[in-house]
Amino acid sequence: MTEARSEKLKKKVFWPQWIAGCGVWLLITELGLVGGWSSPYINYLTSAESTFPVTLSEISWVVSLFNLGRFFGAIGGAICVNYVGSKTTITISTVPISLGWLFIILANSVEWLYVSRFCSGISLGITYSCYSIYLGEIADPSIRGALMALGTSGVATGNFIMSVMGAYLSMAVSAMIALVFCLLLMILFIWLPESPHHLIKKSLDEKAKSSIQWYHRDYDVESEFMDLRKFVENVSKQTLTDSLRELKIVHFRKSIIIVTILTAYAQLSGINNISFYMESIFVSAKVSVMDPAQVVIIVMACGIIGCCLSMLLMDRLGRRILMVISCTGITLSLSLLTVEFQLLDFGFDSKTVEGLAITGMIAFYITVFSGVTLLPPTMLGELFPPYLKCIAAFIISSTAAVVSFISTVTYMPLLNFLNERYLFLFYGLLEATAIPFTLICVPETKGMSLQAIQDQLTGKSKA
């Protein structure tokens, strides 16, 4: 929305945008369920109680194929956003993940799990190619950061719910519950209107006006429609060749590099491996104060606290400060985990030091979900004009897929090579390098409209 329109508003109505934001949150919660699925079920699948035998090598591939599927989903998501719009692309993303849950229900061999995780990864790639674009296009600047934070919080929420279901329900039953909610989610997004930006781009003017009226009920529809049409038409004249040429312009190239590096930092923070193997990590840390599965539940719940903090602080502190705080917290929390394993190696009684592992993991989950996982999708939705968002989304989402796949597939070899005493320290020190990068390179976009951000990037405005 334009700054001129935002300044004229006397009473803003946000609830339609919050409905859309809650829909995105539910979708990413489904992805969080998939991401947290392996932690409670790895030990079961490799035990004698499993209905079909699975080796540790096969488990590594079950975990890693989720991120491999993400790469192909990123390609499909970028194409769909351009041709059918961001909202419809979100609707499409619910199909592969529904199939993923269905294959888990039907699984009687590890091959079913391979296909399930790959399909769910496709949904992950599609979703991360479009949800920030969708929220960026329908949200008022004053709540855009909060809506982005709400959507991203679905990962922690899904991780928590799956940790609870995994502790008390069978693999098939938890998949059935997740499938039901996925189908309800599909119905919600079929009902929600498409982004007015895409409708204007496709010359569906009446539908665009209806969309503006639905998402922004306090706006003068005709005036807002004219402003949006002028904005979209100015940036939609570009052909694919023109768009690719635009990426050579310094400020767009810089934006691509910044968000790509932020995305890599998010994946290299250790969040994937810690989420996938958390219960096993607590077993290795000799946590005995309670069952490791119950400790996982507590840690996952604390991730939701981090997401709530990000929603409160994103539009108050700004993007950069929140990222710095998050990276600092990750480094310190992983250092605590490192100290725990070092003390165990020195012969300390596990009962006297197990609090370090629990405290470190709780701190890690709070801080990782309060900034590092949130900033890349937020910046993707803010730094690029509409005609570049599809290309940028593909580049950034596919980078995330490749980096996360490499991170997960190398976890077991690195664990065998470095041991827990040094592996988590490696992740923490790596994340610490994001602090100077953020302070020096990342622009602050707090409270700015999408047009104002583009004006600032292109040098048309000092604001």
XYZ file of C-alpha atoms in Angstrom:
463
model
C 0.000 0.000 0.000
C 1.230 3.543 -0.750
C 2.429 5.876 1.992
C -0.018 8.569 0.869
C -2.951 6.245 1.459
C -1.566 5.038 4.780
C -1.269 8.596 6.097
C -4.883 9.373 5.193
C -6.314 6.479 7.146
C -8.065 7.512 10.337
C -9.315 4.150 11.502
C -7.667 1.033 10.212
C -9.383 -2.335 9.947
C -6.896 -5.173 10.155
C -8.914 -8.305 10.888
C -9.187 -9.530 7.248
C -5.403 -9.311 6.961
C -5.033 -11.188 10.244
C -7.302 -13.951 8.895
C -4.971 -14.291 5.911
C -1.977 -14.200 8.261
C -3.503 -16.934 10.420
C -4.063 -19.025 7.278
C -0.362 -18.693 6.416
C 0.483 -19.538 10.031
C -1.587 -22.735 9.817
C 0.147 -23.725 6.575
C 3.608 -23.205 8.024
C 2.459 -25.046 11.152
C 1.848 -28.035 8.858
C 5.422 -27.668 7.598
C 6.559 -27.430 11.221
C 4.786 -30.731 11.890
C 6.776 -32.312 9.057
C 10.010 -30.723 10.274
C 9.469 -31.979 13.829
C 8.242 -35.416 12.722
C 11.621 -37.149 12.656
C 12.674 -36.264 16.228
C 10.080 -38.420 18.051
C 9.961 -41.211 15.473
C 13.664 -41.808 14.654
C 14.196 -43.917 17.771
C 11.011 -45.872 17.080
C 11.858 -46.571 13.439
C 15.327 -47.870 14.330
C 14.075 -49.994 17.237
C 12.874 -53.592 17.271
C 9.316 -52.334 17.813
C 9.172 -50.745 14.326
C 6.682 -52.343 11.934
C 9.394 -52.301 9.255
C 13.191 -52.173 9.674
C 15.021 -48.889 9.046
C 18.799 -48.449 9.294
C 20.630 -45.318 10.459
C 21.792 -44.710 6.883
C 18.187 -44.872 5.660
C 17.096 -42.544 8.477
C 19.643 -39.996 7.266
C 18.011 -40.048 3.832
C 14.493 -39.899 5.303
C 15.561 -36.705 7.070
C 17.479 -35.219 4.130
C 14.940 -35.862 1.348
C 12.662 -33.282 2.952
C 15.147 -30.561 1.963
C 15.885 -32.111 -1.432
C 12.186 -31.887 -2.293
C 12.318 -28.243 -1.235
C 14.585 -27.435 -4.186
C 12.067 -28.698 -6.751
C 9.259 -26.968 -4.864
C 11.157 -23.685 -5.113
C 11.205 -24.000 -8.911
C 7.495 -24.781 -9.087
C 6.620 -22.064 -6.580
C 8.444 -19.336 -8.517
C 6.641 -20.317 -11.730
C 3.220 -20.501 -10.059
C 3.528 -17.124 -8.333
C 4.103 -15.453 -11.685
C 1.233 -17.139 -13.524
C -1.485 -17.853 -10.941
C -0.681 -15.448 -8.088
C 0.693 -15.829 -4.581
C -2.571 -16.860 -2.886
C -3.370 -19.571 -5.437
C 0.212 -20.827 -5.176
C -0.269 -21.195 -1.420
C -3.400 -23.252 -2.129
C -1.429 -25.481 -4.514
C 1.247 -26.019 -1.856
C -1.259 -27.845 0.353
C -1.527 -30.716 -2.163
C 1.993 -32.257 -1.898
C 2.009 -32.038 1.888
C -1.393 -33.770 2.020
C 0.077 -36.567 -0.093
C 3.059 -36.695 2.270
C 0.825 -37.375 5.276
C -1.166 -39.936 3.290
C 2.018 -41.853 2.390
C 3.030 -41.977 6.074
C -0.381 -43.459 6.911
C 0.103 -46.108 4.209
C 3.812 -46.729 4.935
C 4.912 -50.350 5.268
C 8.508 -49.823 4.079
C 11.107 -47.075 4.178
C 10.431 -46.233 0.504
C 7.035 -44.809 1.493
C 8.812 -42.501 3.933
C 11.244 -41.403 1.222
C 8.362 -40.377 -1.059
C 6.447 -38.783 1.821
C 9.333 -36.590 2.897
C 10.153 -35.605 -0.671
C 6.520 -34.552 -1.320
C 6.422 -32.571 1.912
C 9.676 -30.883 0.901
C 8.044 -29.799 -2.367
C 5.362 -28.044 -0.297
C 8.073 -26.393 1.789
C 9.783 -25.034 -1.328
C 6.524 -23.774 -2.842
C 5.408 -22.123 0.392
C 8.661 -20.285 1.020
C 8.564 -19.013 -2.566
C 5.208 -17.313 -2.103
C 3.947 -16.709 1.425
C 6.096 -13.634 2.128
C 5.079 -12.198 -1.254
C 1.405 -12.787 -0.451
C 1.595 -11.175 2.987
C 3.702 -8.302 1.644
C 1.060 -7.546 -0.989
C -2.028 -7.671 1.257
C -0.647 -6.272 4.538
C -0.694 -2.700 5.798
C 2.886 -1.477 6.451
C 2.165 -1.011 10.158
C 1.466 -4.745 10.697
C 3.439 -6.316 7.835
C 6.324 -7.311 10.096
C 3.949 -8.778 12.675
C 2.148 -10.824 10.009
C 5.471 -12.126 8.704
C 6.453 -13.058 12.252
C 3.096 -14.774 12.787
C 3.552 -16.845 9.644
C 7.095 -17.858 10.536
C 5.975 -18.819 14.068
C 4.115 -21.746 12.505
C 7.400 -23.676 12.320
C 7.834 -23.596 16.103
C 4.151 -24.299 16.687
C 4.219 -27.310 14.377
C 7.424 -28.605 15.976
C 5.784 -28.379 19.404
C 2.548 -30.082 18.374
C 4.426 -32.914 16.672
C 6.658 -33.408 19.720
C 3.503 -33.910 21.815
C 1.815 -36.189 19.268
C 5.034 -38.135 18.715
C 5.385 -38.823 22.433
C 1.887 -40.276 22.819
C 0.510 -41.248 19.388
C 1.531 -43.730 16.732
C 3.096 -42.536 13.490
C -0.073 -43.268 11.486
C -2.463 -41.565 13.927
C -0.416 -38.352 14.104
C -0.293 -38.295 10.276
C -4.088 -38.687 10.113
C -4.612 -35.711 12.413
C -2.195 -33.575 10.386
C -3.921 -34.601 7.121
C -7.349 -33.507 8.387
C -6.078 -30.036 9.274
C -4.274 -29.821 5.940
C -7.535 -30.420 4.079
C -9.293 -27.744 6.163
C -6.446 -25.368 5.347
C -6.944 -26.053 1.641
C -10.599 -25.005 1.956
C -9.636 -21.753 3.741
C -7.273 -20.650 0.966
C -9.751 -21.543 -1.756
C -12.135 -19.129 -0.004
C -9.673 -16.232 0.495
C -9.410 -13.715 -2.395
C -6.270 -13.435 -4.514
C -3.847 -10.565 -3.931
C -5.042 -7.358 -5.679
C -1.536 -6.913 -7.136
C -1.839 -10.123 -9.157
C -5.419 -9.411 -10.224
C -4.433 -5.979 -11.527
C -1.483 -7.550 -13.304
C -3.928 -9.908 -15.070
C -6.318 -6.993 -15.889
C -9.065 -8.428 -13.663
C -10.049 -4.979 -12.423
C -13.384 -5.804 -10.779
C -11.920 -8.745 -8.906
C -9.006 -6.539 -7.868
C -11.415 -3.955 -6.423
C -13.271 -6.702 -4.562
C -9.963 -7.956 -3.194
C -8.982 -4.469 -1.994
C -12.378 -4.088 -0.380
C -12.024 -7.439 1.398
C -8.473 -7.025 2.713
C -8.665 -3.251 3.377
C -12.226 -2.431 4.390
C -11.341 1.061 5.562
C -9.838 2.139 2.223
C -11.349 4.240 -0.530
C -11.454 1.359 -3.018
C -11.411 3.432 -6.214
C -8.554 5.642 -5.080
C -6.533 2.702 -3.796
C -7.215 0.759 -6.986
C -5.872 3.622 -9.122
C -2.757 3.931 -6.945
C -2.131 0.194 -7.074
C -2.758 -0.046 -10.797
C -0.278 2.731 -11.461
C 2.263 1.029 -9.198
C 1.765 -2.456 -10.694
C 1.672 -1.227 -14.297
C 4.914 0.691 -13.832
C 6.714 -2.400 -12.601
C 4.947 -5.013 -14.740
C 6.098 -3.781 -18.135
C 9.263 -5.801 -17.762
C 9.755 -8.974 -19.786
C 11.679 -11.916 -18.318
C 14.766 -10.766 -20.205
C 14.322 -7.249 -18.828
C 13.888 -8.632 -15.321
C 17.062 -10.679 -15.570
C 18.856 -7.603 -16.855
C 17.512 -5.636 -13.873
C 19.289 -8.043 -11.536
C 22.548 -6.595 -12.824
C 21.619 -3.214 -11.355
C 23.672 -2.631 -8.222
C 20.881 -2.239 -5.634
C 18.921 -5.295 -6.855
C 22.047 -7.413 -7.078
C 22.956 -6.301 -3.581
C 19.453 -7.198 -2.327
C 19.675 -10.681 -3.843
C 23.071 -11.257 -2.233
C 21.910 -9.946 1.164
C 18.766 -12.089 1.376
C 20.573 -15.149 -0.002
C 23.274 -14.863 2.658
C 20.666 -14.313 5.388
C 18.883 -17.435 4.151
C 22.122 -19.419 4.282
C 22.735 -18.230 7.847
C 19.230 -19.365 8.822
C 19.877 -22.859 7.457
C 23.403 -23.094 8.907
C 22.282 -22.106 12.405
C 21.734 -25.809 13.084
C 17.962 -25.460 13.323
C 17.242 -28.289 10.861
C 19.570 -30.807 12.455
C 18.648 -29.891 16.011
C 14.927 -30.136 15.199
C 15.326 -33.435 13.351
C 17.605 -35.087 15.938
C 16.678 -33.299 19.186
C 15.578 -36.350 21.129
C 18.752 -38.189 20.104
C 20.849 -35.193 21.183
C 19.289 -35.267 24.659
C 19.950 -38.995 24.875
C 23.618 -38.354 23.978
C 23.721 -35.577 26.606
C 22.544 -38.175 29.168
C 19.558 -36.061 30.210
C 17.723 -38.051 32.873
C 15.780 -35.492 34.902
C 12.814 -36.592 32.781
C 12.223 -38.620 29.646
C 14.023 -37.016 26.642
C 10.734 -36.972 24.683
C 9.198 -34.788 27.411
C 12.190 -32.451 27.411
C 11.722 -32.066 23.641
C 8.116 -30.972 24.253
C 9.272 -28.263 26.674
C 11.947 -27.013 24.264
C 9.537 -26.931 21.326
C 7.050 -24.945 23.421
C 9.769 -22.387 24.136
C 10.199 -21.907 20.394
C 6.675 -20.478 20.353
C 7.799 -17.920 22.956
C 10.531 -16.823 20.553
C 7.974 -16.377 17.793
C 5.722 -14.298 20.060
C 8.700 -12.096 20.929
C 9.429 -11.564 17.241
C 5.818 -10.497 16.601
C 6.058 -7.962 19.433
C 9.514 -6.642 18.559
C 9.733 -6.827 14.745
C 8.008 -3.486 14.132
C 9.399 -1.913 17.310
C 13.110 -2.706 17.331
C 13.409 -3.161 13.581
C 14.784 -5.987 11.435
C 18.506 -5.495 12.024
C 18.506 -5.216 15.829
C 16.284 -8.290 16.133
C 18.648 -10.267 13.880
C 21.690 -9.253 15.943
C 19.972 -10.240 19.205
C 18.928 -13.567 17.672
C 22.419 -14.418 16.376
C 24.001 -13.512 19.709
C 21.544 -15.749 21.536
C 22.177 -18.659 19.164
C 25.940 -18.416 19.628
C 25.673 -18.340 23.432
C 23.099 -21.160 23.616
C 25.125 -23.475 21.373
C 28.159 -22.655 23.500
C 26.247 -23.935 26.552
C 25.496 -27.153 24.690
C 29.179 -27.454 23.829
C 30.215 -26.961 27.470
C 27.788 -29.742 28.495
C 29.422 -32.272 26.174
C 32.939 -31.105 27.108
C 32.193 -31.617 30.823
C 30.757 -35.067 30.136
C 33.953 -35.917 28.280
C 35.997 -34.737 31.279
C 34.107 -37.223 33.460
C 31.585 -34.986 35.226
C 28.435 -36.665 36.537
C 25.680 -36.208 33.936
C 23.128 -35.359 36.646
C 25.149 -32.297 37.690
C 25.559 -30.850 34.191
C 22.411 -31.919 32.307
C 20.846 -28.530 33.061
C 23.327 -26.947 30.641
C 21.991 -28.971 27.722
C 18.365 -28.233 28.593
C 19.015 -24.518 29.195
C 21.090 -24.219 26.036
C 18.467 -25.916 23.904
C 15.651 -23.776 25.328
C 17.682 -20.594 24.734
C 18.514 -21.780 21.221
C 14.878 -22.324 20.309
C 13.762 -18.976 21.714
C 16.472 -17.007 19.935
C 16.456 -18.844 16.592
C 12.726 -18.253 16.168
C 12.899 -14.628 17.292
C 14.975 -13.430 14.339
C 17.211 -15.688 12.244
C 14.411 -17.746 10.689
C 12.166 -14.698 10.312
C 14.348 -12.095 8.605
C 14.969 -13.782 5.194
C 11.275 -14.228 4.209
C 10.479 -10.766 5.571
C 13.213 -9.133 3.496
C 12.203 -11.158 0.432
C 8.722 -9.673 0.632
C 10.068 -6.140 1.128
C 13.220 -5.559 -0.921
C 12.053 -6.542 -4.405
C 9.511 -4.957 -6.774
C 6.730 -7.254 -8.075
C 8.421 -7.994 -11.405
C 11.524 -9.304 -9.617
C 9.892 -11.108 -6.694
C 9.328 -14.367 -8.587
C 12.952 -14.561 -9.718
C 14.235 -13.486 -6.305
C 11.975 -16.011 -4.563
C 13.312 -18.807 -6.773
C 16.953 -17.887 -6.223
C 16.558 -17.499 -2.475
C 14.278 -20.494 -1.882
C 16.425 -22.799 -4.012
C 19.515 -21.572 -2.135
C 17.780 -22.414 1.140
C 16.929 -25.868 -0.227
C 20.487 -26.605 -1.327
C 22.103 -25.277 1.869
C 19.608 -27.060 4.143
C 20.035 -30.320 2.207
C 23.825 -30.087 2.500
C 23.463 -29.243 6.198
C 21.237 -32.237 6.972
C 23.021 -34.785 4.787
C 26.399 -33.862 6.325
C 25.181 -33.842 9.936
C 25.951 -37.511 10.685
C 29.410 -37.436 9.012
C 30.271 -34.201 10.854
C 28.980 -35.683 14.098
C 31.252 -38.688 13.654
C 34.203 -36.450 12.743
C 33.841 -33.583 15.251
C 31.745 -35.221 17.974
C 29.123 -33.227 19.912
C 31.947 -31.494 21.786
C 32.835 -29.397 18.735
C 29.954 -29.691 16.241
C 27.584 -27.325 18.054
C 30.426 -24.893 18.721
C 31.070 -24.912 14.971
C 27.430 -23.975 14.287
C 27.542 -21.253 16.959
C 30.725 -19.610 15.687
C 29.399 -19.752 12.141
C 26.248 -17.920 13.238
C 28.299 -15.290 15.084
C 29.682 -14.089 11.744
C 26.123 -13.011 10.816
C 26.278 -10.188 13.377
C 28.779 -7.902 11.579
C 27.204 -8.821 8.237
C 23.784 -7.678 9.479
C 25.058 -4.428 10.971
C 27.046 -3.499 7.876
C 24.958 -4.778 4.973
C 21.290 -5.292 5.888
C 18.988 -2.267 5.281
C 16.323 -1.303 7.825
C 12.751 -1.383 6.437
C 10.715 -0.984 9.624
C 7.392 0.806 9.042
C 8.056 1.555 5.354
C 5.588 0.829 2.557
C 6.712 -1.373 -0.335
C 6.828 1.697 -2.603
C 8.890 3.667 -0.076
C 11.367 0.789 0.178
C 11.743 0.691 -3.606
C 12.165 4.475 -3.717
C 14.883 4.250 -1.089
C 16.699 1.424 -2.882
C 16.628 3.271 -6.199
C 17.679 6.560 -4.617
C 14.394 8.385 -5.215
C 13.798 9.017 -1.527
C 15.935 9.636 1.513
C 13.252 8.210 3.787
